[in-house]
PDB file of C-alpha atoms in Angstrom:
ATOM      1  CA  MET A   1     -15.949  -3.235  32.317  1.00 48.00           C
ATOM      2  CA  ALA A   2     -19.212  -4.328  30.833  1.00 52.00           C
ATOM      3  CA  PRO A   3     -20.254  -7.905  31.489  1.00 53.00           C
ATOM      4  CA  THR A   4     -19.469 -10.348  28.709  1.00 60.00           C
ATOM      5  CA  THR A   5     -22.449 -11.363  26.609  1.00 65.00           C
ATOM      6  CA  THR A   6     -23.039 -14.923  25.501  1.00 63.00           C
ATOM      7  CA  ALA A   7     -22.177 -14.019  21.919  1.00 60.00           C
ATOM      8  CA  GLU A   8     -18.871 -12.469  22.995  1.00 61.00           C
ATOM      9  CA  ALA A   9     -18.072 -15.491  25.141  1.00 59.00           C
ATOM     10  CA  TYR A  10     -18.795 -17.807  22.221  1.00 55.00           C
ATOM     11  CA  ARG A  11     -16.714 -15.671  19.845  1.00 56.00           C
ATOM     12  CA  ARG A  12     -13.794 -15.776  22.245  1.00 55.00           C
ATOM     13  CA  ALA A  13     -14.190 -19.523  22.751  1.00 53.00           C
ATOM     14  CA  VAL A  14     -13.821 -20.236  19.039  1.00 53.00           C
ATOM     15  CA  SER A  15     -11.217 -17.548  18.372  1.00 57.00           C
ATOM     16  CA  PRO A  16      -7.498 -18.095  17.757  1.00 55.00           C
ATOM     17  CA  ALA A  17      -6.917 -16.838  21.306  1.00 53.00           C
ATOM     18  CA  ALA A  18      -8.710 -19.847  22.758  1.00 53.00           C
ATOM     19  CA  LEU A  19      -6.767 -22.169  20.482  1.00 53.00           C
ATOM     20  CA  ALA A  20      -3.531 -20.497  21.560  1.00 54.00           C
ATOM     21  CA  ALA A  21      -4.432 -20.981  25.208  1.00 57.00           C
ATOM     22  CA  LEU A  22      -5.065 -24.651  24.540  1.00 50.00           C
ATOM     23  CA  SER A  23      -1.674 -25.009  22.860  1.00 54.00           C
ATOM     24  CA  ILE A  24       0.042 -24.316  26.197  1.00 51.00           C
ATOM     25  CA  ALA A  25      -0.675 -27.958  26.990  1.00 50.00           C
ATOM     26  CA  ASP A  26       1.439 -29.022  23.984  1.00 53.00           C
ATOM     27  CA  ILE A  27       4.697 -28.716  25.898  1.00 52.00           C
ATOM     28  CA  PRO A  28       7.306 -31.257  24.840  1.00 53.00           C
ATOM     29  CA  VAL A  29       8.541 -33.609  27.530  1.00 49.00           C
ATOM     30  CA  SER A  30      12.202 -34.593  27.594  1.00 51.00           C
ATOM     31  CA  ALA A  31      14.435 -36.621  29.883  1.00 53.00           C
ATOM     32  CA  ASP A  32      16.586 -33.532  30.324  1.00 60.00           C
ATOM     33  CA  ALA A  33      14.926 -31.310  32.953  1.00 57.00           C
ATOM     34  CA  GLU A  34      16.673 -28.158  31.717  1.00 63.00           C
ATOM     35  CA  ALA A  35      15.559 -28.762  28.120  1.00 61.00           C
ATOM     36  CA  THR A  36      12.008 -29.376  29.304  1.00 62.00           C
ATOM     37  CA  ALA A  37      12.018 -26.151  31.344  1.00 65.00           C
ATOM     38  CA  SER A  38      13.381 -24.197  28.379  1.00 70.00           C
ATOM     39  CA  ALA A  39      10.790 -25.724  26.044  1.00 70.00           C
ATOM     40  CA  THR A  40       8.069 -24.939  28.577  1.00 74.00           C
ATOM     41  CA  VAL A  41       9.074 -21.274  28.739  1.00 75.00           C
ATOM     42  CA  GLU A  42       9.280 -21.041  24.945  1.00 80.00           C
ATOM     43  CA  ALA A  43       5.910 -22.740  24.508  1.00 77.00           C
ATOM     44  CA  ARG A  44       4.253 -20.441  27.023  1.00 75.00           C
ATOM     45  CA  ASN A  45       5.816 -17.351  25.427  1.00 77.00           C
ATOM     46  CA  ALA A  46       4.666 -18.496  21.996  1.00 80.00           C
ATOM     47  CA  ALA A  47       1.160 -19.149  23.306  1.00 76.00           C
ATOM     48  CA  ARG A  48       1.093 -15.746  24.996  1.00 74.00           C
ATOM     49  CA  SER A  49       2.211 -14.095  21.759  1.00 77.00           C
ATOM     50  CA  ARG A  50      -0.569 -15.857  19.857  1.00 78.00           C
ATOM     51  CA  LEU A  51      -3.067 -14.616  22.430  1.00 76.00           C
ATOM     52  CA  TYR A  52      -1.909 -11.011  21.976  1.00 76.00           C
ATOM     53  CA  TYR A  53      -1.944 -11.252  18.185  1.00 77.00           C
ATOM     54  CA  ALA A  54      -5.418 -12.780  18.257  1.00 77.00           C
ATOM     55  CA  ALA A  55      -6.858  -9.809  20.179  1.00 78.00           C
ATOM     56  CA  ASP A  56      -8.922  -7.925  17.607  1.00 80.00           C
ATOM     57  CA  SER A  57      -9.797  -4.861  19.658  1.00 84.00           C
ATOM     58  CA  PHE A  58      -8.412  -2.667  22.390  1.00 85.00           C
ATOM     59  CA  ASP A  59     -10.745  -4.206  24.961  1.00 85.00           C
ATOM     60  CA  GLY A  60      -9.725  -7.673  23.790  1.00 83.00           C
ATOM     61  CA  LEU A  61      -6.103  -6.803  24.489  1.00 82.00           C
ATOM     62  CA  ILE A  62      -6.963  -5.329  27.890  1.00 84.00           C
ATOM     63  CA  ASP A  63      -8.840  -8.550  28.745  1.00 82.00           C
ATOM     64  CA  LEU A  64      -5.604 -10.499  28.251  1.00 79.00           C
ATOM     65  CA  ILE A  65      -3.776  -8.444  30.882  1.00 79.00           C
ATOM     66  CA  PRO A  66      -3.910  -9.788  34.443  1.00 79.00           C
ATOM     67  CA  GLY A  67      -6.536  -7.990  36.532  1.00 80.00           C
ATOM     68  CA  ASP A  68      -4.061  -6.280  38.852  1.00 83.00           C
ATOM     69  CA  PHE A  69      -2.449  -4.454  35.936  1.00 85.00           C
ATOM     70  CA  ARG A  70      -5.493  -3.560  33.836  1.00 84.00           C
ATOM     71  CA  VAL A  71      -6.316  -0.232  35.452  1.00 89.00           C
ATOM     72  CA  PRO A  72      -2.768   1.192  35.538  1.00 91.00           C
ATOM     73  CA  LEU A  73      -1.990   0.026  31.979  1.00 90.00           C
ATOM     74  CA  ARG A  74      -5.256   1.074  30.349  1.00 91.00           C
ATOM     75  CA  GLU A  75      -4.393   4.767  29.816  1.00 94.00           C
ATOM     76  CA  PRO A  76      -0.804   4.243  28.582  1.00 94.00           C
ATOM     77  CA  LEU A  77      -1.993   1.560  26.165  1.00 91.00           C
ATOM     78  CA  LYS A  78      -4.815   3.844  25.002  1.00 93.00           C
ATOM     79  CA  ALA A  79      -2.222   6.568  24.316  1.00 94.00           C
ATOM     80  CA  ILE A  80      -0.131   4.088  22.317  1.00 92.00           C
ATOM     81  CA  GLN A  81      -3.222   3.083  20.342  1.00 91.00           C
ATOM     82  CA  SER A  82      -3.994   6.718  19.571  1.00 93.00           C
ATOM     83  CA  SER A  83      -0.408   7.374  18.466  1.00 93.00           C
ATOM     84  CA  ALA A  84      -0.424   4.279  16.272  1.00 91.00           C
ATOM     85  CA  GLU A  85      -3.679   5.331  14.607  1.00 92.00           C
ATOM     86  CA  ARG A  86      -2.271   8.794  13.870  1.00 93.00           C
ATOM     87  CA  LEU A  87       0.910   7.237  12.471  1.00 92.00           C
ATOM     88  CA  ILE A  88      -1.064   4.909  10.216  1.00 92.00           C
ATOM     89  CA  ALA A  89      -3.195   7.808   8.957  1.00 93.00           C
ATOM     90  CA  ALA A  90      -0.078   9.887   8.227  1.00 92.00           C
ATOM     91  CA  ARG A  91       1.582   6.993   6.389  1.00 93.00           C
ATOM     92  CA  ASN A  92      -1.549   6.432   4.306  1.00 95.00           C
ATOM     93  CA  LEU A  93      -1.671  10.125   3.396  1.00 94.00           C
ATOM     94  CA  ILE A  94       2.006  10.115   2.419  1.00 94.00           C
ATOM     95  CA  ALA A  95       1.545   6.993   0.288  1.00 94.00           C
ATOM     96  CA  LYS A  96      -1.451   8.552  -1.456  1.00 94.00           C
ATOM     97  CA  TRP A  97       0.435  11.799  -2.107  1.00 93.00           C
ATOM     98  CA  GLU A  98       3.524   9.915  -3.349  1.00 94.00           C
ATOM     99  CA  LYS A  99       1.351   8.009  -5.802  1.00 94.00           C
ATOM    100  CA  LEU A 100      -0.159  11.260  -7.077  1.00 92.00           C
ATOM    101  CA  ARG A 101       3.292  12.867  -7.336  1.00 91.00           C
ATOM    102  CA  LEU A 102       4.585   9.940  -9.408  1.00 92.00           C
ATOM    103  CA  GLN A 103       1.576  10.330 -11.720  1.00 93.00           C
ATOM    104  CA  GLY A 104       2.339  14.036 -12.088  1.00 88.00           C
ATOM    105  CA  LYS A 105      -0.860  15.026 -10.292  1.00 90.00           C
ATOM    106  CA  ARG A 106      -1.773  16.801  -7.078  1.00 89.00           C
ATOM    107  CA  PRO A 107      -4.567  16.308  -4.518  1.00 88.00           C
ATOM    108  CA  ASP A 108      -7.728  18.209  -5.390  1.00 85.00           C
ATOM    109  CA  PRO A 109      -7.241  20.956  -2.765  1.00 82.00           C
ATOM    110  CA  TRP A 110      -3.841  21.721  -4.345  1.00 81.00           C
ATOM    111  CA  ASN A 111      -5.324  22.325  -7.796  1.00 82.00           C
ATOM    112  CA  ALA A 112      -6.079  26.012  -7.407  1.00 84.00           C
ATOM    113  CA  LYS A 113      -7.477  27.864 -10.374  1.00 86.00           C
ATOM    114  CA  GLN A 114      -5.028  30.089 -12.158  1.00 86.00           C
ATOM    115  CA  PRO A 115      -5.701  33.801 -11.691  1.00 84.00           C
ATOM    116  CA  VAL A 116      -7.023  35.536 -14.780  1.00 86.00           C
ATOM    117  CA  ILE A 117      -5.594  38.834 -15.914  1.00 85.00           C
ATOM    118  CA  GLN A 118      -7.924  40.987 -17.931  1.00 89.00           C
ATOM    119  CA  PHE A 119      -6.407  43.173 -20.577  1.00 87.00           C
ATOM    120  CA  SER A 120      -7.977  45.726 -22.826  1.00 88.00           C
ATOM    121  CA  LYS A 121      -9.212  44.320 -26.125  1.00 86.00           C
ATOM    122  CA  ASP A 122      -6.418  45.883 -28.139  1.00 86.00           C
ATOM    123  CA  TYR A 123      -3.642  44.750 -25.818  1.00 89.00           C
ATOM    124  CA  ALA A 124      -5.121  41.244 -25.241  1.00 86.00           C
ATOM    125  CA  GLU A 125      -4.412  40.321 -28.856  1.00 86.00           C
ATOM    126  CA  SER A 126      -0.782  41.441 -28.734  1.00 90.00           C
ATOM    127  CA  ALA A 127       2.282  39.222 -28.391  1.00 91.00           C
ATOM    128  CA  ASP A 128       3.149  40.889 -25.070  1.00 91.00           C
ATOM    129  CA  ALA A 129      -0.201  39.859 -23.549  1.00 90.00           C
ATOM    130  CA  THR A 130       0.214  36.293 -24.799  1.00 91.00           C
ATOM    131  CA  ALA A 131       3.718  36.160 -23.311  1.00 93.00           C
ATOM    132  CA  ALA A 132       2.408  37.566 -20.007  1.00 92.00           C
ATOM    133  CA  ARG A 133      -0.363  34.933 -19.853  1.00 92.00           C
ATOM    134  CA  THR A 134       2.095  32.147 -20.670  1.00 93.00           C
ATOM    135  CA  ALA A 135       4.543  33.367 -18.015  1.00 93.00           C
ATOM    136  CA  LEU A 136       1.745  33.621 -15.444  1.00 92.00           C
ATOM    137  CA  ALA A 137       0.560  30.075 -16.228  1.00 92.00           C
ATOM    138  CA  ALA A 138       4.109  28.740 -15.885  1.00 93.00           C
ATOM    139  CA  LYS A 139       4.676  30.578 -12.578  1.00 93.00           C
ATOM    140  CA  HIS A 140       1.336  29.359 -11.234  1.00 92.00           C
ATOM    141  CA  GLU A 141       2.127  25.733 -12.144  1.00 90.00           C
ATOM    142  CA  GLU A 142       5.615  26.075 -10.658  1.00 92.00           C
ATOM    143  CA  TYR A 143       4.155  27.501  -7.440  1.00 91.00           C
ATOM    144  CA  LEU A 144       1.602  24.693  -7.076  1.00 91.00           C
ATOM    145  CA  SER A 145       4.202  22.012  -7.771  1.00 90.00           C
ATOM    146  CA  SER A 146       6.735  23.438  -5.319  1.00 91.00           C
ATOM    147  CA  ALA A 147       4.087  23.977  -2.628  1.00 90.00           C
ATOM    148  CA  PHE A 148       2.907  20.376  -3.019  1.00 91.00           C
ATOM    149  CA  ALA A 149       6.503  19.103  -2.874  1.00 91.00           C
ATOM    150  CA  ASP A 150       7.096  21.146   0.305  1.00 91.00           C
ATOM    151  CA  ALA A 151       3.880  19.834   1.870  1.00 90.00           C
ATOM    152  CA  LEU A 152       4.848  16.253   1.023  1.00 91.00           C
ATOM    153  CA  ALA A 153       8.303  16.752   2.548  1.00 91.00           C
ATOM    154  CA  ALA A 154       6.715  18.246   5.678  1.00 92.00           C
ATOM    155  CA  GLN A 155       4.350  15.274   5.988  1.00 90.00           C
ATOM    156  CA  GLN A 156       7.267  12.863   5.628  1.00 88.00           C
ATOM    157  CA  GLY A 157       9.166  14.752   8.325  1.00 84.00           C
ATOM    158  CA  GLN A 158       6.551  14.406  11.014  1.00 78.00           C
TER     159      GLN A 158
END
């Protein structure tokens, strides 16, 4: 690990982690030895939890682990971090797509241009050509909507 700079040391000294470490001293004292021991364990666990929650980076979390366990735990914790980041990204994508679906919209890549059919001039003005264009537009919209719904369901399933 890289040596700690003065700025990092100062930041850690005034961080919630340092305050949590100081709160270990706030262990209640009781006449009952068993109650005191239980309160001590609870206070230490609470302080340890505050230390972990105060870690604002992966390296900050690794620094909280005792030295003997840092090397063996680094890779598994890095894998967990990577999985968590992928999960958060997937959840954000699903939320964004759900919002668009509720608005009756689709993401930009899903808004493909409708194919254009060219008819001869005489036929283009007929009722059959108008019906064919209308049917094509409806089928195209139906395809895009169903493909987006399938993609959203697939994203939710992962």
